[in-house]
Amino acid sequence: MDTAPDMIRRYFALAGQPDKDAYFALFADDAVVEDEGRSHRGIQAIREWRRDTPLVSYEITDVEDSPAGTVVTATISGDFPGSPFAGLRFRFEDYDDAQIRKLRIAP
């Protein structure tokens, strides 16, 4: 994870924490998160998407920068069926040091 940009390191540090306000502050008001083929547009939709998400821990297994964005592959573990789940890919397509504007999550 040392090779990941600062914003991405902050994302993974906060994503598994109970204080979700700090997590949501990472996203632009008009951000888009695509997860399991569903698109969540805007901060309110992202809040609803995360509302019932169990807390998980992340083990980063790969970070790859490309013209299409930064792709992070991770294993997630937590209190959910199928834990741990390896190979989940997070494609940060549009982000900078201040906010995430587009994130795609897929196996």
Short mmCIF file of C-alpha atoms in Angstrom, two decimals:
data_model
loop_
_atom_site.label_atom_id
_atom_site.label_comp_id
_atom_site.label_asym_id
_atom_site.label_seq_id
_atom_site.Cartn_x
_atom_site.Cartn_y
_atom_site.Cartn_z
CA MET A 1 0.00 0.00 0.00
CA ASP A 2 3.02 2.27 0.30
CA THR A 3 2.85 2.81 -3.46
CA ALA A 4 -0.75 4.03 -3.35
CA PRO A 5 -1.44 7.77 -3.61
CA ASP A 6 -2.33 9.54 -0.37
CA MET A 7 -6.06 9.83 -1.16
CA ILE A 8 -6.29 6.09 -1.75
CA ARG A 9 -4.43 5.30 1.48
CA ARG A 10 -6.90 7.58 3.31
CA TYR A 11 -9.83 5.82 1.63
CA PHE A 12 -8.75 2.39 2.87
CA ALA A 13 -7.82 3.68 6.32
CA LEU A 14 -11.30 5.17 6.77
CA ALA A 15 -13.45 2.65 4.88
CA GLY A 16 -13.28 0.09 7.67
CA GLN A 17 -13.81 2.52 10.54
CA PRO A 18 -17.07 3.17 12.38
CA ASP A 19 -16.74 6.98 11.93
CA LYS A 20 -18.35 7.20 8.54
CA ASP A 21 -18.44 11.04 8.44
CA ALA A 22 -14.69 11.15 7.82
CA TYR A 23 -15.13 8.50 5.11
CA PHE A 24 -17.89 10.47 3.36
CA ALA A 25 -15.78 13.63 3.46
CA LEU A 26 -13.46 11.93 0.95
CA PHE A 27 -16.13 12.12 -1.76
CA ALA A 28 -17.19 15.05 -3.93
CA ASP A 29 -20.85 16.03 -3.55
CA ASP A 30 -21.54 14.70 -7.07
CA ALA A 31 -19.33 11.60 -6.79
CA VAL A 32 -20.29 8.30 -8.40
CA VAL A 33 -19.59 4.90 -6.84
CA GLU A 34 -20.34 1.81 -8.89
CA ASP A 35 -20.53 -1.40 -6.88
CA GLU A 36 -21.79 -4.78 -8.08
CA GLY A 37 -23.13 -3.16 -11.25
CA ARG A 38 -25.17 -0.55 -9.35
CA SER A 39 -24.43 3.13 -9.66
CA HIS A 40 -24.72 5.42 -6.62
CA ARG A 41 -24.68 9.06 -7.75
CA GLY A 42 -24.19 11.89 -5.30
CA ILE A 43 -23.16 11.94 -1.68
CA GLN A 44 -26.66 11.09 -0.40
CA ALA A 45 -26.81 7.95 -2.57
CA ILE A 46 -23.32 6.98 -1.39
CA ARG A 47 -24.44 7.42 2.23
CA GLU A 48 -27.43 5.14 1.60
CA TRP A 49 -25.20 2.54 -0.09
CA ARG A 50 -22.86 2.46 2.91
CA ARG A 51 -25.55 2.62 5.61
CA ASP A 52 -25.88 -1.15 6.06
CA THR A 53 -22.39 -2.15 4.96
CA PRO A 54 -20.60 -4.21 7.63
CA LEU A 55 -17.23 -3.02 8.85
CA VAL A 56 -14.42 -4.85 7.13
CA SER A 57 -10.67 -4.81 7.15
CA TYR A 58 -8.64 -4.47 3.97
CA GLU A 59 -5.41 -6.13 2.93
CA ILE A 60 -4.04 -4.41 -0.15
CA THR A 61 -2.46 -6.97 -2.47
CA ASP A 62 -1.71 -4.82 -5.53
CA VAL A 63 -1.70 -1.19 -6.69
CA GLU A 64 -1.53 -0.37 -10.40
CA ASP A 65 -1.60 3.08 -12.01
CA SER A 66 -2.87 3.34 -15.56
CA PRO A 67 -4.37 5.99 -17.84
CA ALA A 68 -7.81 4.73 -16.73
CA GLY A 69 -7.05 5.41 -13.05
CA THR A 70 -5.53 3.68 -10.07
CA VAL A 71 -6.60 0.09 -9.49
CA VAL A 72 -6.21 -1.42 -6.04
CA THR A 73 -6.76 -5.13 -5.49
CA ALA A 74 -7.60 -6.15 -1.94
CA THR A 75 -8.76 -8.95 0.29
CA ILE A 76 -11.57 -7.94 2.61
CA SER A 77 -12.36 -9.66 5.89
CA GLY A 78 -15.21 -9.11 8.29
CA ASP A 79 -18.47 -10.42 9.65
CA PHE A 80 -20.11 -11.40 6.36
CA PRO A 81 -20.68 -14.68 4.49
CA GLY A 82 -17.68 -15.67 2.39
CA SER A 83 -15.15 -13.79 4.49
CA PRO A 84 -12.35 -13.36 3.65
CA PHE A 85 -13.02 -12.35 0.06
CA ALA A 86 -9.92 -12.03 -2.12
CA GLY A 87 -9.46 -10.20 -5.39
CA LEU A 88 -11.86 -7.30 -4.95
CA ARG A 89 -10.79 -4.49 -7.30
CA PHE A 90 -11.23 -0.80 -6.56
CA ARG A 91 -10.77 1.38 -9.66
CA PHE A 92 -10.34 5.03 -8.67
CA GLU A 93 -11.12 6.60 -12.04
CA ASP A 94 -11.39 10.24 -11.07
CA TYR A 95 -9.79 11.63 -7.91
CA ASP A 96 -7.19 14.03 -6.62
CA ASP A 97 -5.69 14.88 -3.23
CA ALA A 98 -8.93 16.57 -2.14
CA GLN A 99 -11.74 14.23 -3.21
CA ILE A 100 -12.91 11.14 -5.03
CA ARG A 101 -15.27 11.75 -7.93
CA LYS A 102 -15.57 8.26 -9.45
CA LEU A 103 -14.91 4.83 -7.96
CA ARG A 104 -15.78 1.41 -9.39
CA ILE A 105 -15.72 -1.68 -7.18
CA ALA A 106 -15.85 -5.13 -8.75
CA PRO A 107 -14.63 -8.68 -8.15
#
